[in-house]
XYZ file of C-alpha atoms in Angstrom:
690
model
C 15.076 12.406 21.083
C 14.483 10.314 17.964
C 12.624 7.642 19.972
C 10.551 10.325 21.699
C 9.437 11.869 18.393
C 9.070 8.759 16.257
C 8.576 5.914 18.719
C 10.214 2.507 18.829
C 11.301 0.913 15.557
C 9.109 -1.707 13.889
C 10.296 -5.100 12.741
C 10.085 -5.711 8.989
C 7.510 -8.457 9.529
C 5.119 -5.864 10.951
C 4.688 -4.229 7.535
C 1.406 -6.101 7.056
C 0.020 -4.423 10.189
C 0.475 -0.967 8.627
C -1.988 -1.692 5.776
C -5.096 0.500 5.735
C -8.793 -0.370 5.717
C -11.088 1.786 3.539
C -12.303 3.899 6.451
C -8.701 4.989 7.157
C -7.522 4.997 3.534
C -10.169 7.558 2.548
C -8.837 10.343 4.805
C -5.209 9.358 4.125
C -5.342 9.391 0.324
C -8.401 11.532 -0.404
C -7.832 14.472 1.920
C -6.127 16.433 -0.881
C -8.984 16.029 -3.348
C -11.587 16.675 -0.642
C -9.821 19.751 0.629
C -9.469 21.252 -2.843
C -13.148 22.216 -2.637
C -12.014 24.747 -0.033
C -9.920 26.736 -2.509
C -11.223 25.725 -5.972
C -14.416 27.870 -5.526
C -12.211 30.776 -4.399
C -10.189 30.534 -7.608
C -13.312 30.283 -9.783
C -14.916 33.417 -8.300
C -11.607 35.276 -8.097
C -10.891 34.766 -11.807
C -14.438 35.683 -12.865
C -14.235 38.909 -10.848
C -11.861 40.284 -13.491
C -14.935 40.788 -15.678
C -16.993 42.285 -12.836
C -19.752 40.932 -10.589
C -21.981 40.099 -13.542
C -19.571 37.344 -14.584
C -20.379 35.378 -11.403
C -23.419 34.041 -13.247
C -21.067 31.656 -15.053
C -19.691 30.119 -11.849
C -22.210 27.194 -11.623
C -21.492 26.269 -15.262
C -17.760 26.331 -14.665
C -18.248 24.149 -11.591
C -20.374 21.761 -13.644
C -17.595 21.452 -16.242
C -15.110 20.674 -13.474
C -17.484 18.025 -12.101
C -17.698 16.328 -15.516
C -13.908 16.142 -15.699
C -13.630 14.881 -12.115
C -16.184 12.098 -12.597
C -14.437 11.073 -15.817
C -11.051 10.945 -14.099
C -12.464 8.941 -11.176
C -14.049 6.433 -13.570
C -10.802 6.186 -15.542
C -8.634 5.616 -12.480
C -10.928 2.854 -11.277
C -9.705 0.973 -14.346
C -6.091 1.811 -13.477
C -6.165 0.390 -9.954
C -7.579 -2.904 -11.209
C -5.091 -3.218 -14.068
C -1.979 -2.040 -12.172
C -2.331 -2.670 -8.417
C 1.409 -2.671 -7.666
C 1.455 1.027 -6.687
C 3.315 2.414 -9.693
C 0.169 4.260 -10.731
C 0.540 6.615 -13.677
C 4.296 5.996 -13.833
C 3.872 2.257 -14.245
C 1.037 2.611 -16.768
C 3.025 5.008 -18.947
C 6.270 3.026 -18.669
C 4.727 -0.331 -19.553
C 2.510 0.889 -22.383
C 4.222 3.979 -23.796
C 7.876 3.399 -22.945
C 10.389 4.401 -20.226
C 10.778 7.994 -21.439
C 7.046 8.639 -21.134
C 7.153 6.990 -17.717
C 9.900 9.341 -16.585
C 7.888 12.271 -17.923
C 4.871 11.209 -15.868
C 7.056 10.660 -12.804
C 8.638 14.117 -13.070
C 5.178 15.683 -13.389
C 3.897 13.783 -10.349
C 6.919 14.672 -8.214
C 6.414 18.376 -8.966
C 2.689 18.053 -8.314
C 3.231 16.379 -4.926
C 5.558 19.164 -3.786
C 3.060 21.795 -4.930
C 0.254 19.912 -3.185
C 1.988 20.401 0.140
C 2.810 24.052 -0.546
C -0.668 24.983 -1.843
C -2.645 23.024 0.754
C -0.700 24.350 3.723
C -0.725 27.928 2.391
C -4.480 27.733 1.800
C -4.972 26.362 5.308
C -3.050 29.313 6.720
C -5.204 31.706 4.648
C -8.433 30.180 5.983
C -7.209 30.195 9.560
C -5.962 33.754 9.115
C -9.511 34.830 8.174
C -10.586 34.407 11.809
C -7.229 34.599 13.627
C -5.361 37.813 12.635
C -2.081 36.687 14.230
C -1.885 33.755 11.797
C -2.359 36.099 8.827
C 0.473 38.299 10.098
C 2.877 35.336 10.432
C 1.582 33.108 7.645
C 4.995 32.002 6.341
C 6.213 30.861 9.764
C 2.904 29.110 10.498
C 2.987 27.336 7.121
C 6.562 26.136 7.637
C 5.683 24.949 11.144
C 2.706 23.011 9.774
C 4.944 21.225 7.243
C 7.376 20.288 10.005
C 4.581 18.838 12.158
C 3.193 16.866 9.207
C 6.662 15.521 8.504
C 7.077 14.290 12.069
C 3.654 12.631 12.052
C 4.333 10.826 8.776
C 7.754 9.681 9.939
C 5.954 7.766 12.684
C 4.375 5.511 10.062
C 1.480 5.342 7.614
C -1.147 3.773 9.837
C -0.490 6.150 12.736
C -0.734 9.189 10.454
C -3.938 7.797 8.927
C -5.533 7.297 12.319
C -4.507 10.798 13.385
C -5.989 12.333 10.235
C -9.210 10.321 10.018
C -11.191 12.330 12.576
C -10.345 15.801 11.169
C -11.095 14.670 7.594
C -14.461 13.179 8.467
C -15.129 16.205 10.653
C -14.531 18.520 7.683
C -16.925 16.512 5.514
C -19.636 16.654 8.191
C -19.125 20.383 8.852
C -19.184 21.452 5.169
C -22.126 19.236 4.204
C -23.945 20.330 7.371
C -23.345 23.989 6.499
C -24.648 23.454 2.962
C -27.755 21.592 4.128
C -28.457 24.277 6.733
C -28.070 27.050 4.158
C -30.308 25.371 1.598
C -32.897 24.575 4.311
C -33.011 28.191 5.452
C -33.341 29.476 1.870
C -35.763 26.973 0.331
C -37.796 25.835 3.382
C -37.700 28.731 5.814
C -37.534 31.369 3.083
C -34.692 33.323 4.715
C -32.978 35.916 2.542
C -29.347 35.012 3.209
C -26.826 37.593 2.066
C -23.062 37.015 2.213
C -20.943 39.697 3.940
C -19.587 40.728 0.524
C -22.988 40.794 -1.220
C -23.429 44.555 -0.876
C -20.110 45.483 -2.472
C -19.989 46.985 -5.929
C -17.230 45.460 -8.028
C -15.808 47.135 -11.094
C -14.416 45.058 -13.935
C -10.646 45.242 -14.219
C -10.884 44.965 -17.997
C -13.571 45.294 -20.647
C -14.068 41.583 -21.315
C -16.159 40.728 -24.374
C -16.097 38.294 -27.258
C -12.952 36.191 -27.475
C -11.575 37.761 -24.297
C -14.609 36.481 -22.388
C -14.110 32.984 -23.794
C -10.478 33.103 -22.765
C -11.473 34.269 -19.258
C -13.946 31.389 -18.892
C -11.278 28.919 -19.992
C -8.855 30.402 -17.474
C -11.555 30.162 -14.791
C -12.143 26.528 -15.680
C -8.418 25.769 -15.508
C -8.257 27.360 -12.054
C -11.276 25.396 -10.855
C -9.718 22.201 -12.208
C -7.424 22.352 -9.169
C -10.237 20.402 -7.508
C -8.986 17.308 -9.374
C -5.574 17.248 -7.731
C -5.094 14.267 -5.477
C -7.308 11.851 -7.398
C -4.231 10.069 -8.758
C -2.793 9.484 -5.276
C -4.987 6.445 -4.689
C -3.646 4.668 -7.790
C -0.121 5.288 -6.489
C -1.009 3.989 -3.035
C -2.795 0.712 -3.812
C -0.144 -1.376 -1.935
C -1.065 0.449 1.290
C -4.664 -0.908 1.202
C -5.770 -4.063 2.948
C -6.692 -6.999 0.664
C -8.459 -7.093 -1.689
C -6.306 -4.102 -2.568
C -7.687 -3.203 -6.020
C -11.328 -3.457 -4.981
C -10.784 -1.390 -1.838
C -8.870 1.255 -3.797
C -11.604 1.451 -6.454
C -14.306 1.793 -3.784
C -12.322 4.545 -2.071
C -11.999 6.364 -5.408
C -15.768 6.235 -5.889
C -16.370 7.593 -2.392
C -13.842 10.341 -2.999
C -15.478 11.429 -6.257
C -18.988 11.423 -4.815
C -18.116 13.484 -1.738
C -15.840 15.955 -3.568
C -18.389 16.624 -6.323
C -21.199 17.121 -3.802
C -19.234 19.649 -1.766
C -17.850 21.563 -4.780
C -21.255 22.004 -6.448
C -22.892 22.825 -3.127
C -20.395 25.566 -2.233
C -20.537 27.232 -5.663
C -24.345 27.082 -5.805
C -24.795 28.440 -2.269
C -22.340 31.230 -3.118
C -24.595 32.266 -6.000
C -27.728 32.134 -3.848
C -26.138 34.358 -1.197
C -24.570 36.719 -3.794
C -21.123 36.055 -2.385
C -18.281 37.951 -4.055
C -14.583 37.110 -4.016
C -12.071 39.376 -5.749
C -8.533 39.206 -7.044
C -7.625 42.677 -5.727
C -10.273 44.193 -3.390
C -8.383 47.461 -3.043
C -8.617 48.135 -6.764
C -11.859 46.398 -7.717
C -14.268 47.661 -5.027
C -16.004 50.809 -6.216
C -15.477 53.636 -3.754
C -12.391 52.023 -2.223
C -11.954 49.012 -0.014
C -11.517 51.032 3.143
C -10.874 48.648 6.008
C -12.500 45.715 4.194
C -10.692 42.412 4.831
C -11.597 39.735 2.304
C -12.382 36.355 3.841
C -12.285 33.034 2.026
C -15.428 31.617 0.414
C -16.037 28.926 3.038
C -15.547 31.418 5.866
C -18.028 33.844 4.274
C -20.572 31.052 3.815
C -20.120 29.992 7.431
C -20.740 33.559 8.578
C -23.789 33.822 6.306
C -25.390 30.557 7.434
C -24.469 30.533 11.139
C -24.004 34.239 11.903
C -21.012 36.447 12.573
C -19.173 35.506 15.758
C -21.033 32.226 16.235
C -19.260 29.130 17.498
C -20.191 27.232 14.350
C -18.452 29.870 12.230
C -15.191 29.127 14.034
C -15.877 25.421 13.636
C -16.200 25.883 9.859
C -13.030 27.982 9.655
C -11.099 25.607 11.914
C -12.254 22.458 10.097
C -11.414 23.988 6.719
C -7.969 25.106 7.827
C -7.281 21.725 9.418
C -8.294 19.696 6.366
C -6.123 21.912 4.180
C -3.152 21.285 6.455
C -3.885 17.574 6.428
C -4.433 17.526 2.653
C -0.684 17.711 2.352
C -0.704 14.232 3.880
C -1.809 12.846 0.503
C 1.487 13.992 -0.951
C 3.384 12.689 2.076
C 1.985 9.250 1.269
C 2.262 9.425 -2.524
C 5.661 11.077 -2.996
C 7.693 8.584 -0.888
C 6.053 5.552 -2.531
C 6.653 6.907 -6.029
C 10.198 7.887 -5.055
C 10.804 4.358 -3.798
C 9.626 2.848 -7.084
C 11.767 5.256 -9.102
C 14.763 4.470 -6.892
C 14.184 0.772 -7.423
C 14.202 1.420 -11.178
C 17.457 3.390 -10.719
C 16.030 6.790 -11.689
C 16.458 8.306 -8.218
C 19.048 7.736 -5.460
C 18.800 4.296 -3.863
C 18.319 5.871 -0.431
C 14.719 6.707 -1.346
C 13.933 2.976 -1.479
C 14.979 2.418 2.129
C 12.330 2.173 4.842
C 12.958 3.895 8.154
C 12.500 2.646 11.702
C 8.712 2.946 11.441
C 8.508 1.217 8.038
C 7.875 4.520 6.252
C 10.052 5.758 3.393
C 11.668 8.340 5.650
C 14.106 9.840 3.133
C 11.294 10.539 0.657
C 9.229 12.214 3.377
C 12.133 14.481 4.332
C 12.916 15.349 0.686
C 9.281 16.346 0.103
C 9.171 18.506 3.228
C 12.357 20.382 2.317
C 11.237 21.191 -1.236
C 7.759 22.261 -0.061
C 9.239 24.615 2.542
C 11.448 26.182 -0.140
C 8.358 26.886 -2.281
C 6.357 28.272 0.647
C 9.118 30.700 1.551
C 9.871 31.653 -2.070
C 6.193 32.431 -2.865
C 5.441 33.841 0.620
C 2.649 31.300 1.207
C 0.395 33.052 -1.357
C -2.166 30.559 -2.682
C -2.993 32.582 -5.805
C 0.687 32.689 -6.829
C 1.307 29.017 -6.078
C -1.837 27.666 -7.716
C -0.741 28.934 -11.134
C 2.036 26.325 -11.004
C -0.198 23.654 -9.599
C -2.298 21.650 -12.009
C 0.049 21.382 -14.996
C 1.792 18.323 -13.596
C -1.334 16.477 -12.584
C -2.965 16.841 -16.016
C 0.228 15.721 -17.752
C 0.065 12.527 -15.690
C -3.716 12.197 -16.262
C -3.372 12.429 -20.038
C -0.377 10.115 -20.446
C -1.842 7.596 -18.017
C -5.148 7.369 -19.888
C -3.320 7.119 -23.212
C -1.283 4.253 -21.787
C -4.437 2.498 -20.583
C -5.884 2.647 -24.129
C -2.808 0.799 -25.406
C -3.114 -1.607 -22.474
C -6.636 -2.639 -23.512
C -5.695 -2.702 -27.202
C -2.941 -5.171 -26.368
C -5.175 -7.450 -24.299
C -8.336 -7.469 -26.426
C -7.012 -9.531 -29.386
C -5.970 -12.325 -26.998
C -9.221 -12.422 -24.992
C -11.793 -15.005 -26.107
C -14.378 -14.756 -23.324
C -17.277 -12.529 -24.542
C -18.016 -11.170 -21.064
C -14.402 -10.236 -20.445
C -14.154 -8.623 -23.880
C -17.214 -6.461 -23.170
C -15.678 -5.328 -19.871
C -12.401 -4.496 -21.610
C -14.188 -2.578 -24.363
C -16.159 -0.612 -21.790
C -12.961 0.154 -19.855
C -11.223 1.222 -23.071
C -14.097 3.560 -23.922
C -13.881 5.155 -20.467
C -10.112 5.616 -20.752
C -10.430 6.999 -24.299
C -12.924 9.637 -23.186
C -10.730 10.358 -20.156
C -7.622 10.832 -22.320
C -9.481 13.191 -24.668
C -10.972 15.236 -21.834
C -7.830 15.511 -19.706
C -5.733 16.272 -22.806
C -8.125 19.102 -23.664
C -7.893 20.460 -20.122
C -4.084 20.239 -20.279
C -4.041 22.380 -23.429
C -6.390 24.896 -21.790
C -4.196 25.044 -18.692
C -1.023 25.567 -20.730
C -2.610 28.306 -22.852
C -4.258 30.205 -20.002
C -1.651 29.818 -17.278
C 1.705 29.617 -19.042
C 2.705 33.238 -18.507
C 1.085 33.343 -15.056
C 3.603 30.839 -13.660
C 2.883 27.477 -15.270
C 6.199 27.777 -17.120
C 7.985 27.383 -13.766
C 6.352 24.005 -13.203
C 7.178 22.937 -16.762
C 10.804 23.986 -16.302
C 10.972 22.041 -13.025
C 9.602 18.932 -14.762
C 12.231 19.208 -17.495
C 15.012 19.573 -14.923
C 13.788 16.562 -12.929
C 13.431 14.574 -16.167
C 17.048 15.322 -17.102
C 18.294 14.544 -13.582
C 16.520 11.177 -13.519
C 18.011 10.231 -16.891
C 21.467 11.220 -15.648
C 21.022 9.157 -12.461
C 19.944 6.115 -14.500
C 22.948 6.501 -16.801
C 25.232 6.681 -13.765
C 23.787 3.520 -12.207
C 23.959 1.695 -15.549
C 27.586 2.718 -16.025
C 28.485 1.577 -12.515
C 26.697 -1.735 -13.057
C 28.676 -2.346 -16.247
C 31.939 -1.570 -14.497
C 31.131 -3.865 -11.572
C 29.909 -6.788 -13.668
C 32.218 -9.850 -13.243
C 34.670 -10.334 -16.104
C 35.279 -14.019 -16.772
C 38.627 -13.348 -18.419
C 39.995 -11.141 -15.623
C 41.765 -12.875 -12.704
C 40.069 -11.997 -9.403
C 42.912 -12.929 -7.032
C 45.968 -10.639 -6.829
C 49.381 -12.065 -7.629
C 50.854 -10.844 -4.333
C 49.834 -8.789 -1.320
C 52.208 -6.180 0.087
C 51.458 -4.903 3.592
C 52.410 -1.363 4.611
C 51.968 -0.307 8.254
C 51.991 3.455 8.886
C 53.946 4.567 11.964
C 54.054 7.922 13.703
C 55.528 6.681 16.993
C 56.063 3.337 18.665
C 53.053 2.834 20.943
C 50.314 0.261 21.517
C 48.144 1.171 18.481
C 51.181 0.842 16.206
C 52.207 -2.511 17.705
C 48.652 -3.822 17.344
C 48.602 -2.747 13.689
C 51.912 -4.531 13.067
C 50.642 -7.704 14.746
C 47.409 -7.616 12.767
C 49.261 -7.051 9.493
C 51.457 -10.057 10.242
C 48.368 -12.169 11.003
C 47.069 -11.554 7.462
C 50.177 -13.356 6.121
C 51.117 -10.911 3.345
C 53.851 -11.685 0.818
C 55.875 -8.709 2.050
C 55.462 -6.386 5.018
C 57.101 -3.124 5.881
C 56.513 -0.298 8.325
C 56.720 3.263 7.002
C 57.301 6.577 8.758
C 57.742 10.018 7.198
C 60.732 12.085 8.262
C 59.687 15.673 8.792
C 61.744 16.145 11.954
C 65.130 14.415 12.292
C 65.044 14.242 16.074
C 61.611 12.588 16.228
C 62.490 10.180 13.426
C 65.688 9.055 15.170
C 63.687 8.478 18.349
C 61.218 6.280 16.456
C 64.072 4.284 14.880
C 65.800 3.801 18.235
C 62.610 2.598 19.933
C 61.871 0.299 16.974
C 65.288 -1.322 17.307
C 65.103 -1.501 21.107
C 61.816 -3.404 20.970
C 63.167 -5.633 18.196
C 59.967 -5.335 16.138
C 60.230 -8.138 13.527
C 59.226 -5.845 10.646
C 61.625 -3.571 8.745
C 61.072 0.170 9.226
C 61.309 2.339 6.112
C 61.926 6.083 6.517
C 60.642 8.410 3.779
C 62.170 11.877 3.626
C 59.825 14.850 3.263
C 61.839 18.072 2.855
C 58.619 20.111 2.578
C 57.101 18.575 5.766
C 54.207 17.078 3.814
C 52.856 13.686 4.892
C 50.218 12.468 2.457
C 52.068 12.859 -0.850
C 55.246 10.912 0.186
C 53.116 7.964 1.363
C 51.069 7.969 -1.858
C 54.271 7.989 -3.922
C 55.723 5.126 -1.862
C 52.603 2.993 -2.339
C 52.612 3.699 -6.070
C 56.240 2.569 -6.318
C 55.393 -0.701 -4.604
C 52.696 -1.405 -7.188
C 54.769 -0.285 -10.177
C 56.774 -3.496 -10.294
C 53.671 -5.670 -10.850
C 50.217 -4.257 -11.745
C 48.539 -7.450 -10.504
C 49.896 -6.941 -6.993
C 47.869 -5.187 -4.292
C 49.076 -3.057 -1.416
C 47.247 -3.172 1.914
C 47.853 -0.070 4.027
C 47.234 -0.565 7.766
C 46.401 2.654 9.626
C 46.305 2.610 13.459
C 43.397 4.755 14.686
C 42.030 5.947 17.999
C 38.393 5.376 18.962
C 37.326 8.343 21.093
C 34.219 8.752 23.218
C 33.394 12.433 22.655
C 32.816 14.368 19.453
C 35.264 17.091 20.395
C 38.067 14.565 20.803
C 37.894 13.846 17.088
C 39.093 17.405 16.528
C 42.271 16.553 18.447
C 42.982 13.210 16.774
C 42.711 11.353 13.471
C 43.057 14.256 11.031
C 46.110 12.804 9.287
C 44.473 9.383 9.100
C 41.344 10.924 7.571
C 43.315 12.707 4.863
C 45.349 9.609 4.072
C 42.316 7.363 3.754
C 40.593 9.889 1.534
C 43.554 9.944 -0.863
C 44.326 6.217 -0.800
C 40.739 5.294 -1.712
C 41.319 6.726 -5.196
C 44.457 4.657 -5.813
C 43.808 1.469 -7.828
C 45.047 -1.762 -6.285
C 45.309 -0.256 -2.786
C 43.347 -1.589 0.194
C 42.998 0.510 3.337
C 42.563 -1.214 6.689
C 41.811 0.736 9.867
C 43.106 -0.869 13.068
C 41.132 0.699 15.955
C 42.446 1.282 19.470
C 39.726 2.164 22.008
C 40.748 4.973 24.351
C 39.430 5.079 27.904
C 36.934 7.827 27.026
C 35.180 5.501 24.554
C 34.796 2.848 27.257
C 32.797 5.168 29.525
C 29.783 4.869 27.251
C 27.259 2.325 28.467
C 27.134 0.398 25.219
C 25.195 -2.500 26.721
C 22.342 -0.189 27.649
C 22.508 1.617 24.307
C 22.391 -1.647 22.397
C 19.484 -2.926 24.484
C 17.543 0.299 23.875
C 18.011 0.191 20.122
C 16.798 -3.379 19.739
C 13.920 -3.138 22.198
C 10.573 -3.579 20.527
C 7.651 -5.965 20.011
C 8.333 -9.613 19.210
C 12.093 -9.253 19.339
C 12.861 -12.726 20.654
C 14.851 -13.643 23.781
C 18.230 -12.074 24.378
C 20.946 -12.956 26.876
C 24.574 -12.308 27.554
C 25.787 -15.614 26.245
C 24.061 -15.815 22.933
C 21.057 -15.028 20.779
C 18.078 -16.992 19.705
C 18.878 -16.560 16.035
C 22.665 -16.664 16.063
C 25.838 -15.823 17.919
C 25.889 -12.869 20.264
C 27.557 -9.725 18.937
C 29.117 -7.618 21.629
C 28.519 -3.878 21.686
C 32.233 -3.270 21.280
C 32.274 -5.211 18.048
C 29.301 -3.313 16.614
C 30.337 0.189 17.690
C 31.703 1.913 14.589
C 34.659 4.208 14.730
C 34.087 7.837 13.919
C 34.754 8.920 10.358
C 38.388 9.468 10.035
C 38.452 8.256 13.442
C 40.971 7.583 15.508
C 44.656 7.854 15.178
C 45.380 10.910 13.450
C 48.047 13.087 14.652
C 49.655 10.198 16.457
C 48.747 7.465 13.965
C 49.546 9.063 10.689
C 53.166 8.619 10.242
C 54.383 12.083 10.679
C 55.093 14.397 13.524
C 54.100 17.338 11.329
C 50.601 17.630 12.774
C 51.997 17.430 16.279
C 54.251 20.349 15.541
């Protein structure tokens, strides 16, 4: 099933083949920023509607302010990708120039933002699709969760495959939206058509009497909502390693393309909405004068498609479908950025090491799965409502914007005094000026966002960042503590004084005899076999068989009046070590290797408990001695092994050996099940059998 869904595994040396050219990198990393033009205009008009329809006159000016910020951020991040092409992005910039704590703060903000990107993009895609397909609107939570699952599976197949799959829909969305805008403007300015949006005839009442300072506050809140169009710009700086060489130049070019296209579409949609008198409300049922009746509010892009191409036209469904698809695929930006950032943080010991491991398809599979799980939790918790989710959205991204640009200012300040070339100094000074303006502008937007959105839900995102910040510090402290404990101590002797072997016996059978023979082969200083007496009759039978076979190892019987197995063995091992703390005790546990999962329920439970307890005893080594039962031999391990290693450029393989080293037989590589094998019969007591 795994091979069917994900495909054959890739060799590590194929990593270079997964790098992306600009034509594929643009849809992979820029789909989030491009798709935000599908919901940023909605949020601008929705917020202005609080003051009534007359407030829509401010929408082009709000859009213009958002454009200024976006162009500034794009220009600033073009400096970032040249200065820090390793893929650390904002995290690396802040860590190197401001210190590790600022770096962790940026990382926590980005991690929250990536999760929200998936939740908001998918929820918005469901909303757009639900505008023309009622069934989707009725089951929006299930559809959104299903979309996240599909995106997860696609990304687990590998970066290049997901990029190729997403390139056509992303370019299709750009062509459809720009085509719709050009058609609308042509009909209005050339043909002279009087285009009216479906909502143009509605009369909207203001929810509140907004004047003076309240109006200023509303415009600031509208601007902060429209600033959602900037999300995703930072993803390219985090994904520079995924570009083909020259990486920095290709990433900077992709950023420029992203900014140009996103700005064009955002301004075009807002301006065409004004020309067609389009209205979009926060609560149609309460704001429409005379009652909403059976009015169903459609998204801005859907209304524009209906206005330009006509209700029920094929092109209207193309617009709605392309918009919904790009919003679903916009989550792919986070699926590429989150795992890479998680890998870097894991490498720096701020997140679990598993996030640094690449999967079969050379993608950071664990990071992809983590992101999907957290996004699904948000979608379900907020019922896939874009308006509720977007209040949490842009706090994190502007925290990273501001700290990153501040770090870049210090970066240039550090390099300028050492640079003697006049041309290079001018370039650095120009870059510093861009980053300084970017830091000021994004810091201002961050303050506006915090003031206008804090009580609307931004506090949840801030709380999540603080929690992640604390967790990452705790993880780093844990790894540092473990590293100190594991560091070699020159004054501490590494070799034990003596090795005492203890073989656990439940009955005299082949697994036990193999364990005894193996223990003898290790040449310990002392060796003894141990059985626990919980039933006198069974214990006497074991002793009699031991003597009859003349096993050359003494058998020690431990009494257990309360029929407990684990504690008497632990106490016995502790007594062996008490005489000399430098001695070690090696406990040999015979175990069964079974072929079916349900057989583990019938065996190995005592062995599992014993191993779990012995692992916490200092100076005690636990050795499992497996005995393969017939059921384990029915598995065609040769075929399984051949299937797992099959793939491109694997090298020749034969029964006698391997091109790169000695042949390893399937039996030798097949692991035993956890707690595997011997259990009832291998742990030294008949208690479980009873």
